[in-house]
Amino acid sequence: MSSPAQTLSFDLALAMSHLSAKDEKLAELILATAKFQKDLDLAQSPYEALMESIAYQSISGKAAATIFGRVKALGDNGRPPTPEKMLKLKTLVLRKAGLSHAKVLAMKDLAAKTISGVVPTRDQAEKLSDNELVERLVSVRGIGAWTVEMFLIFNLGRPDVLPIHDLGVKKGWSVTYGKKRMPKPKELLAFGEQWRPYRTIASWYMWRAFERAGYKVTNKILPAKVRKRVARLKKSVTAKTKPTRRKP
């Protein structure tokens, strides 16, 4: 397994020092958890990485791995079908592999946009900014901002990505900073300004905070609107069930 020093495009020690100096709570989290590490799949093209992301959407990791394995088997030499082959594969074949109809359409659109050049090669992607990649890739059916952010982090190793809609990052933030509710995306974006230019590393530690807390704790962390709704409901139920005192 490759080490972080071999795969990271930035100075990890400098990043840790910067984040610890800027954020006391994050500094405590860094000391209490494992050292940041992230092995990148440098052999995967953007097309292949995004195809895998589509396969993993909205289902368990185990089921997704099985389905993606079947899709890969439709290609050659242990690699997923090329864009050209993906376009030729019949919908029925892909459905039998376990893909939903929506995912079949998404993968075929991904293949078409790879051939047309909208989805870049790895060499091209390395030269594009984060914003340029987001703008290009969200045009692919079934690919949203979150999927592109995961691609930027885990495939390209970009150091300054903050997935403001990611559940684990939001709940990890709530745990780290002692909040009972999740932050709104704009709130998390503003808070994360202090982490620049290493927001990826800070996000990684928010994921670790989420994992350390466990589901028993994190399941209680809800969006602010939901928390208020639950509180009003509890108050209403309490008022209805509270015994009334009779005057003597």
PDB file of C-alpha atoms in Angstrom:
ATOM      1  CA  MET A   1       0.000   0.000   0.000  1.00  0.00           C
ATOM      2  CA  SER A   2       1.387   3.411  -0.929  1.00  0.00           C
ATOM      3  CA  SER A   3       2.089   5.976   1.755  1.00  0.00           C
ATOM      4  CA  PRO A   4       0.555   9.466   1.935  1.00  0.00           C
ATOM      5  CA  ALA A   5       3.914  11.015   1.021  1.00  0.00           C
ATOM      6  CA  GLN A   6       3.848   9.172  -2.286  1.00  0.00           C
ATOM      7  CA  THR A   7       0.366  10.210  -3.269  1.00  0.00           C
ATOM      8  CA  LEU A   8      -0.243  13.652  -1.774  1.00  0.00           C
ATOM      9  CA  SER A   9       0.438  16.769  -3.805  1.00  0.00           C
ATOM     10  CA  PHE A  10       1.012  18.943  -0.747  1.00  0.00           C
ATOM     11  CA  ASP A  11       3.142  19.074   2.410  1.00  0.00           C
ATOM     12  CA  LEU A  12       1.165  17.129   5.025  1.00  0.00           C
ATOM     13  CA  ALA A  13       3.184  18.446   7.983  1.00  0.00           C
ATOM     14  CA  LEU A  14       2.576  22.022   6.848  1.00  0.00           C
ATOM     15  CA  ALA A  15      -1.138  21.305   6.407  1.00  0.00           C
ATOM     16  CA  MET A  16      -1.445  19.827   9.908  1.00  0.00           C
ATOM     17  CA  SER A  17       0.423  22.744  11.429  1.00  0.00           C
ATOM     18  CA  HIS A  18      -1.782  25.248   9.602  1.00  0.00           C
ATOM     19  CA  LEU A  19      -5.056  23.582  10.646  1.00  0.00           C
ATOM     20  CA  SER A  20      -3.974  23.108  14.258  1.00  0.00           C
ATOM     21  CA  ALA A  21      -2.980  26.754  14.541  1.00  0.00           C
ATOM     22  CA  LYS A  22      -6.242  27.981  13.006  1.00  0.00           C
ATOM     23  CA  ASP A  23      -8.689  25.723  14.858  1.00  0.00           C
ATOM     24  CA  GLU A  24      -8.234  24.600  18.476  1.00  0.00           C
ATOM     25  CA  LYS A  25     -10.992  21.967  18.346  1.00  0.00           C
ATOM     26  CA  LEU A  26      -9.618  20.512  15.133  1.00  0.00           C
ATOM     27  CA  ALA A  27      -6.151  20.445  16.695  1.00  0.00           C
ATOM     28  CA  GLU A  28      -7.550  18.330  19.555  1.00  0.00           C
ATOM     29  CA  LEU A  29      -9.226  15.987  17.076  1.00  0.00           C
ATOM     30  CA  ILE A  30      -6.010  15.599  15.080  1.00  0.00           C
ATOM     31  CA  LEU A  31      -4.105  14.612  18.218  1.00  0.00           C
ATOM     32  CA  ALA A  32      -6.810  12.164  19.310  1.00  0.00           C
ATOM     33  CA  THR A  33      -7.178  10.279  16.030  1.00  0.00           C
ATOM     34  CA  ALA A  34      -5.074   8.563  13.406  1.00  0.00           C
ATOM     35  CA  LYS A  35      -2.747  10.481  11.126  1.00  0.00           C
ATOM     36  CA  PHE A  36      -4.331  11.646   7.877  1.00  0.00           C
ATOM     37  CA  GLN A  37      -3.847   9.163   5.076  1.00  0.00           C
ATOM     38  CA  LYS A  38      -5.435   8.705   1.698  1.00  0.00           C
ATOM     39  CA  ASP A  39      -4.316   6.287  -0.975  1.00  0.00           C
ATOM     40  CA  LEU A  40      -5.358   7.359  -4.438  1.00  0.00           C
ATOM     41  CA  ASP A  41      -6.315   5.031  -7.261  1.00  0.00           C
ATOM     42  CA  LEU A  42      -3.984   6.555  -9.808  1.00  0.00           C
ATOM     43  CA  ALA A  43      -4.764   3.839 -12.366  1.00  0.00           C
ATOM     44  CA  GLN A  44      -8.459   4.762 -12.589  1.00  0.00           C
ATOM     45  CA  SER A  45      -9.454   7.191 -15.313  1.00  0.00           C
ATOM     46  CA  PRO A  46     -12.080   9.854 -14.518  1.00  0.00           C
ATOM     47  CA  TYR A  47     -14.516   7.857 -16.659  1.00  0.00           C
ATOM     48  CA  GLU A  48     -13.930   4.681 -14.636  1.00  0.00           C
ATOM     49  CA  ALA A  49     -14.023   6.483 -11.293  1.00  0.00           C
ATOM     50  CA  LEU A  50     -17.312   8.184 -12.109  1.00  0.00           C
ATOM     51  CA  MET A  51     -18.804   4.959 -13.453  1.00  0.00           C
ATOM     52  CA  GLU A  52     -18.010   3.326 -10.113  1.00  0.00           C
ATOM     53  CA  SER A  53     -19.549   6.271  -8.252  1.00  0.00           C
ATOM     54  CA  ILE A  54     -22.766   5.880 -10.232  1.00  0.00           C
ATOM     55  CA  ALA A  55     -22.883   2.161  -9.361  1.00  0.00           C
ATOM     56  CA  TYR A  56     -22.517   2.971  -5.651  1.00  0.00           C
ATOM     57  CA  GLN A  57     -25.238   5.617  -5.478  1.00  0.00           C
ATOM     58  CA  SER A  58     -28.104   5.032  -3.015  1.00  0.00           C
ATOM     59  CA  ILE A  59     -27.335   1.385  -2.175  1.00  0.00           C
ATOM     60  CA  SER A  60     -25.158  -0.414   0.376  1.00  0.00           C
ATOM     61  CA  GLY A  61     -21.456  -0.739  -0.308  1.00  0.00           C
ATOM     62  CA  LYS A  62     -21.625  -4.535  -0.386  1.00  0.00           C
ATOM     63  CA  ALA A  63     -24.431  -4.604  -2.953  1.00  0.00           C
ATOM     64  CA  ALA A  64     -22.747  -1.900  -5.028  1.00  0.00           C
ATOM     65  CA  ALA A  65     -19.444  -3.794  -5.072  1.00  0.00           C
ATOM     66  CA  THR A  66     -21.225  -6.890  -6.376  1.00  0.00           C
ATOM     67  CA  ILE A  67     -23.038  -4.943  -9.093  1.00  0.00           C
ATOM     68  CA  PHE A  68     -19.970  -3.005 -10.163  1.00  0.00           C
ATOM     69  CA  GLY A  69     -18.045  -6.291 -10.333  1.00  0.00           C
ATOM     70  CA  ARG A  70     -20.642  -7.584 -12.803  1.00  0.00           C
ATOM     71  CA  VAL A  71     -20.385  -4.395 -14.855  1.00  0.00           C
ATOM     72  CA  LYS A  72     -16.579  -4.656 -14.922  1.00  0.00           C
ATOM     73  CA  ALA A  73     -16.916  -8.237 -16.141  1.00  0.00           C
ATOM     74  CA  LEU A  74     -18.577  -6.847 -19.276  1.00  0.00           C
ATOM     75  CA  GLY A  75     -15.309  -5.137 -20.170  1.00  0.00           C
ATOM     76  CA  ASP A  76     -11.927  -6.573 -21.098  1.00  0.00           C
ATOM     77  CA  ASN A  77      -8.745  -7.366 -19.133  1.00  0.00           C
ATOM     78  CA  GLY A  78     -10.401  -6.755 -15.774  1.00  0.00           C
ATOM     79  CA  ARG A  79     -11.291  -3.163 -16.645  1.00  0.00           C
ATOM     80  CA  PRO A  80     -14.813  -1.718 -16.970  1.00  0.00           C
ATOM     81  CA  PRO A  81     -16.304  -1.468 -20.463  1.00  0.00           C
ATOM     82  CA  THR A  82     -14.732   1.316 -22.509  1.00  0.00           C
ATOM     83  CA  PRO A  83     -16.990   4.272 -23.387  1.00  0.00           C
ATOM     84  CA  GLU A  84     -17.423   2.877 -26.880  1.00  0.00           C
ATOM     85  CA  LYS A  85     -18.374  -0.567 -25.572  1.00  0.00           C
ATOM     86  CA  MET A  86     -20.678   0.889 -22.912  1.00  0.00           C
ATOM     87  CA  LEU A  87     -22.706   2.631 -25.616  1.00  0.00           C
ATOM     88  CA  LYS A  88     -23.052  -0.645 -27.520  1.00  0.00           C
ATOM     89  CA  LEU A  89     -24.158  -2.702 -24.505  1.00  0.00           C
ATOM     90  CA  LYS A  90     -27.881  -3.374 -24.481  1.00  0.00           C
ATOM     91  CA  THR A  91     -29.919  -1.948 -21.625  1.00  0.00           C
ATOM     92  CA  LEU A  92     -31.177  -5.434 -20.749  1.00  0.00           C
ATOM     93  CA  VAL A  93     -27.606  -6.678 -20.246  1.00  0.00           C
ATOM     94  CA  LEU A  94     -26.805  -3.831 -17.874  1.00  0.00           C
ATOM     95  CA  ARG A  95     -30.098  -4.265 -16.036  1.00  0.00           C
ATOM     96  CA  LYS A  96     -29.282  -7.959 -15.529  1.00  0.00           C
ATOM     97  CA  ALA A  97     -25.976  -6.878 -13.979  1.00  0.00           C
ATOM     98  CA  GLY A  98     -28.068  -5.145 -11.309  1.00  0.00           C
ATOM     99  CA  LEU A  99     -28.122  -1.532 -12.475  1.00  0.00           C
ATOM    100  CA  SER A 100     -31.333   0.438 -12.186  1.00  0.00           C
ATOM    101  CA  HIS A 101     -32.782   2.012 -15.320  1.00  0.00           C
ATOM    102  CA  ALA A 102     -31.625   5.449 -14.123  1.00  0.00           C
ATOM    103  CA  LYS A 103     -28.070   4.190 -13.594  1.00  0.00           C
ATOM    104  CA  VAL A 104     -27.986   2.609 -17.042  1.00  0.00           C
ATOM    105  CA  LEU A 105     -28.937   5.974 -18.567  1.00  0.00           C
ATOM    106  CA  ALA A 106     -26.332   7.725 -16.396  1.00  0.00           C
ATOM    107  CA  MET A 107     -23.523   5.363 -17.431  1.00  0.00           C
ATOM    108  CA  LYS A 108     -24.390   5.665 -21.093  1.00  0.00           C
ATOM    109  CA  ASP A 109     -24.450   9.466 -20.826  1.00  0.00           C
ATOM    110  CA  LEU A 110     -21.099   9.322 -19.037  1.00  0.00           C
ATOM    111  CA  ALA A 111     -19.700   7.225 -21.891  1.00  0.00           C
ATOM    112  CA  ALA A 112     -21.047   9.604 -24.539  1.00  0.00           C
ATOM    113  CA  LYS A 113     -19.659  12.671 -22.762  1.00  0.00           C
ATOM    114  CA  THR A 114     -16.292  10.960 -22.333  1.00  0.00           C
ATOM    115  CA  ILE A 115     -16.101  10.321 -26.082  1.00  0.00           C
ATOM    116  CA  SER A 116     -17.140  13.921 -26.825  1.00  0.00           C
ATOM    117  CA  GLY A 117     -14.471  15.270 -24.451  1.00  0.00           C
ATOM    118  CA  VAL A 118     -16.717  16.750 -21.771  1.00  0.00           C
ATOM    119  CA  VAL A 119     -15.364  14.185 -19.287  1.00  0.00           C
ATOM    120  CA  PRO A 120     -11.591  14.712 -19.406  1.00  0.00           C
ATOM    121  CA  THR A 121      -8.754  12.207 -19.390  1.00  0.00           C
ATOM    122  CA  ARG A 122      -6.685  12.032 -16.208  1.00  0.00           C
ATOM    123  CA  ASP A 123      -3.935  14.196 -17.730  1.00  0.00           C
ATOM    124  CA  GLN A 124      -6.508  16.792 -18.749  1.00  0.00           C
ATOM    125  CA  ALA A 125      -8.231  16.647 -15.337  1.00  0.00           C
ATOM    126  CA  GLU A 126      -4.938  17.327 -13.564  1.00  0.00           C
ATOM    127  CA  LYS A 127      -4.711  20.657 -15.404  1.00  0.00           C
ATOM    128  CA  LEU A 128      -8.289  21.785 -14.694  1.00  0.00           C
ATOM    129  CA  SER A 129      -9.345  23.690 -11.588  1.00  0.00           C
ATOM    130  CA  ASP A 130     -11.828  22.253  -9.097  1.00  0.00           C
ATOM    131  CA  ASN A 131     -14.550  24.611 -10.347  1.00  0.00           C
ATOM    132  CA  GLU A 132     -13.896  23.748 -13.983  1.00  0.00           C
ATOM    133  CA  LEU A 133     -14.210  20.051 -13.204  1.00  0.00           C
ATOM    134  CA  VAL A 134     -17.416  20.546 -11.232  1.00  0.00           C
ATOM    135  CA  GLU A 135     -18.928  22.564 -14.096  1.00  0.00           C
ATOM    136  CA  ARG A 136     -18.040  19.899 -16.643  1.00  0.00           C
ATOM    137  CA  LEU A 137     -18.913  16.776 -14.701  1.00  0.00           C
ATOM    138  CA  VAL A 138     -22.263  17.830 -13.244  1.00  0.00           C
ATOM    139  CA  SER A 139     -23.498  18.015 -16.832  1.00  0.00           C
ATOM    140  CA  VAL A 140     -23.383  14.203 -16.876  1.00  0.00           C
ATOM    141  CA  ARG A 141     -26.702  12.585 -16.064  1.00  0.00           C
ATOM    142  CA  GLY A 142     -26.749  11.258 -12.490  1.00  0.00           C
ATOM    143  CA  ILE A 143     -23.594  13.144 -11.446  1.00  0.00           C
ATOM    144  CA  GLY A 144     -24.102  15.833  -8.809  1.00  0.00           C
ATOM    145  CA  ALA A 145     -21.755  18.144  -6.926  1.00  0.00           C
ATOM    146  CA  TRP A 146     -21.189  15.602  -4.116  1.00  0.00           C
ATOM    147  CA  THR A 147     -20.057  12.907  -6.574  1.00  0.00           C
ATOM    148  CA  VAL A 148     -17.629  15.332  -8.199  1.00  0.00           C
ATOM    149  CA  GLU A 149     -16.297  16.370  -4.774  1.00  0.00           C
ATOM    150  CA  MET A 150     -15.611  12.721  -3.909  1.00  0.00           C
ATOM    151  CA  PHE A 151     -13.848  12.367  -7.270  1.00  0.00           C
ATOM    152  CA  LEU A 152     -11.703  15.423  -6.540  1.00  0.00           C
ATOM    153  CA  ILE A 153     -10.764  14.089  -3.115  1.00  0.00           C
ATOM    154  CA  PHE A 154     -10.282  10.377  -3.683  1.00  0.00           C
ATOM    155  CA  ASN A 155      -9.267  10.201  -7.342  1.00  0.00           C
ATOM    156  CA  LEU A 156      -7.332  13.407  -7.936  1.00  0.00           C
ATOM    157  CA  GLY A 157      -6.191  14.069  -4.363  1.00  0.00           C
ATOM    158  CA  ARG A 158      -7.136  17.755  -4.372  1.00  0.00           C
ATOM    159  CA  PRO A 159      -6.267  19.336  -0.972  1.00  0.00           C
ATOM    160  CA  ASP A 160      -8.934  22.033  -0.669  1.00  0.00           C
ATOM    161  CA  VAL A 161     -12.347  20.402  -1.129  1.00  0.00           C
ATOM    162  CA  LEU A 162     -15.146  20.838   1.437  1.00  0.00           C
ATOM    163  CA  PRO A 163     -18.208  18.613   0.796  1.00  0.00           C
ATOM    164  CA  ILE A 164     -20.784  20.861   2.467  1.00  0.00           C
ATOM    165  CA  HIS A 165     -23.683  18.475   1.714  1.00  0.00           C
ATOM    166  CA  ASP A 166     -21.957  15.324   2.986  1.00  0.00           C
ATOM    167  CA  LEU A 167     -23.807  13.817   5.950  1.00  0.00           C
ATOM    168  CA  GLY A 168     -20.663  12.458   7.618  1.00  0.00           C
ATOM    169  CA  VAL A 169     -18.836  15.786   7.372  1.00  0.00           C
ATOM    170  CA  LYS A 170     -21.832  17.712   8.718  1.00  0.00           C
ATOM    171  CA  LYS A 171     -22.428  15.365  11.639  1.00  0.00           C
ATOM    172  CA  GLY A 172     -18.692  15.150  12.347  1.00  0.00           C
ATOM    173  CA  TRP A 173     -18.672  18.931  12.570  1.00  0.00           C
ATOM    174  CA  SER A 174     -21.569  18.824  15.043  1.00  0.00           C
ATOM    175  CA  VAL A 175     -19.720  16.290  17.212  1.00  0.00           C
ATOM    176  CA  THR A 176     -16.422  18.195  17.086  1.00  0.00           C
ATOM    177  CA  TYR A 177     -17.927  21.558  17.985  1.00  0.00           C
ATOM    178  CA  GLY A 178     -20.530  20.324  20.466  1.00  0.00           C
ATOM    179  CA  LYS A 179     -23.620  21.104  18.410  1.00  0.00           C
ATOM    180  CA  LYS A 180     -26.909  19.211  18.710  1.00  0.00           C
ATOM    181  CA  ARG A 181     -27.944  20.000  15.144  1.00  0.00           C
ATOM    182  CA  MET A 182     -26.305  19.786  11.737  1.00  0.00           C
ATOM    183  CA  PRO A 183     -24.951  22.931  10.103  1.00  0.00           C
ATOM    184  CA  LYS A 184     -26.614  24.378   7.042  1.00  0.00           C
ATOM    185  CA  PRO A 185     -24.407  24.087   3.931  1.00  0.00           C
ATOM    186  CA  LYS A 186     -23.782  27.868   3.845  1.00  0.00           C
ATOM    187  CA  GLU A 187     -22.872  27.825   7.534  1.00  0.00           C
ATOM    188  CA  LEU A 188     -20.378  24.988   7.048  1.00  0.00           C
ATOM    189  CA  LEU A 189     -18.921  26.716   3.978  1.00  0.00           C
ATOM    190  CA  ALA A 190     -18.372  29.930   5.951  1.00  0.00           C
ATOM    191  CA  PHE A 191     -16.928  28.046   8.936  1.00  0.00           C
ATOM    192  CA  GLY A 192     -14.552  26.155   6.673  1.00  0.00           C
ATOM    193  CA  GLU A 193     -12.904  29.315   5.375  1.00  0.00           C
ATOM    194  CA  GLN A 194     -10.435  29.086   8.253  1.00  0.00           C
ATOM    195  CA  TRP A 195      -9.342  25.661   6.989  1.00  0.00           C
ATOM    196  CA  ARG A 196      -8.246  26.882   3.548  1.00  0.00           C
ATOM    197  CA  PRO A 197      -6.197  25.766   1.646  1.00  0.00           C
ATOM    198  CA  TYR A 198      -6.518  22.332   3.326  1.00  0.00           C
ATOM    199  CA  ARG A 199     -10.262  21.804   3.611  1.00  0.00           C
ATOM    200  CA  THR A 200      -9.940  18.222   2.324  1.00  0.00           C
ATOM    201  CA  ILE A 201      -7.833  17.297   5.354  1.00  0.00           C
ATOM    202  CA  ALA A 202     -10.271  19.022   7.720  1.00  0.00           C
ATOM    203  CA  SER A 203     -13.150  17.155   6.060  1.00  0.00           C
ATOM    204  CA  TRP A 204     -11.286  13.881   6.503  1.00  0.00           C
ATOM    205  CA  TYR A 205     -11.089  14.568  10.233  1.00  0.00           C
ATOM    206  CA  MET A 206     -14.797  15.411  10.361  1.00  0.00           C
ATOM    207  CA  TRP A 207     -15.419  11.918   8.953  1.00  0.00           C
ATOM    208  CA  ARG A 208     -13.194  10.472  11.688  1.00  0.00           C
ATOM    209  CA  ALA A 209     -15.160  12.405  14.344  1.00  0.00           C
ATOM    210  CA  PHE A 210     -18.399  11.000  12.930  1.00  0.00           C
ATOM    211  CA  GLU A 211     -17.026   7.441  13.032  1.00  0.00           C
ATOM    212  CA  ARG A 212     -15.648   7.792  16.570  1.00  0.00           C
ATOM    213  CA  ALA A 213     -18.934   9.114  17.930  1.00  0.00           C
ATOM    214  CA  GLY A 214     -20.893   6.134  16.588  1.00  0.00           C
ATOM    215  CA  TYR A 215     -24.455   5.916  15.327  1.00  0.00           C
ATOM    216  CA  LYS A 216     -25.993   6.003  18.821  1.00  0.00           C
ATOM    217  CA  VAL A 217     -24.770   9.592  19.142  1.00  0.00           C
ATOM    218  CA  THR A 218     -24.871  10.776  15.542  1.00  0.00           C
ATOM    219  CA  ASN A 219     -28.414   9.505  14.876  1.00  0.00           C
ATOM    220  CA  LYS A 220     -29.617  12.149  17.338  1.00  0.00           C
ATOM    221  CA  ILE A 221     -27.983  14.947  15.347  1.00  0.00           C
ATOM    222  CA  LEU A 222     -30.641  16.358  13.038  1.00  0.00           C
ATOM    223  CA  PRO A 223     -31.037  19.410  10.784  1.00  0.00           C
ATOM    224  CA  ALA A 224     -32.116  22.497  12.748  1.00  0.00           C
ATOM    225  CA  LYS A 225     -35.623  22.528  11.211  1.00  0.00           C
ATOM    226  CA  VAL A 226     -36.191  18.874  12.092  1.00  0.00           C
ATOM    227  CA  ARG A 227     -34.948  19.402  15.659  1.00  0.00           C
ATOM    228  CA  LYS A 228     -37.399  22.278  16.138  1.00  0.00           C
ATOM    229  CA  ARG A 229     -40.240  20.193  14.699  1.00  0.00           C
ATOM    230  CA  VAL A 230     -39.426  17.278  17.027  1.00  0.00           C
ATOM    231  CA  ALA A 231     -39.173  19.621  20.009  1.00  0.00           C
ATOM    232  CA  ARG A 232     -42.592  21.147  19.228  1.00  0.00           C
ATOM    233  CA  LEU A 233     -44.085  17.675  18.848  1.00  0.00           C
ATOM    234  CA  LYS A 234     -42.669  16.543  22.203  1.00  0.00           C
ATOM    235  CA  LYS A 235     -43.955  19.703  23.857  1.00  0.00           C
ATOM    236  CA  SER A 236     -47.407  19.148  22.375  1.00  0.00           C
ATOM    237  CA  VAL A 237     -47.518  15.512  23.505  1.00  0.00           C
ATOM    238  CA  THR A 238     -46.353  16.473  27.004  1.00  0.00           C
ATOM    239  CA  ALA A 239     -49.025  19.164  27.291  1.00  0.00           C
ATOM    240  CA  LYS A 240     -51.762  16.742  26.251  1.00  0.00           C
ATOM    241  CA  THR A 241     -50.692  13.998  28.629  1.00  0.00           C
ATOM    242  CA  LYS A 242     -49.865  16.197  31.614  1.00  0.00           C
ATOM    243  CA  PRO A 243     -52.488  15.633  34.381  1.00  0.00           C
ATOM    244  CA  THR A 244     -54.558  18.662  35.328  1.00  0.00           C
ATOM    245  CA  ARG A 245     -54.986  19.665  38.953  1.00  0.00           C
ATOM    246  CA  ARG A 246     -58.474  20.059  40.277  1.00  0.00           C
ATOM    247  CA  LYS A 247     -59.269  22.927  42.569  1.00  0.00           C
ATOM    248  CA  PRO A 248     -60.158  21.795  46.104  1.00  0.00           C
TER     249      PRO A 248
END
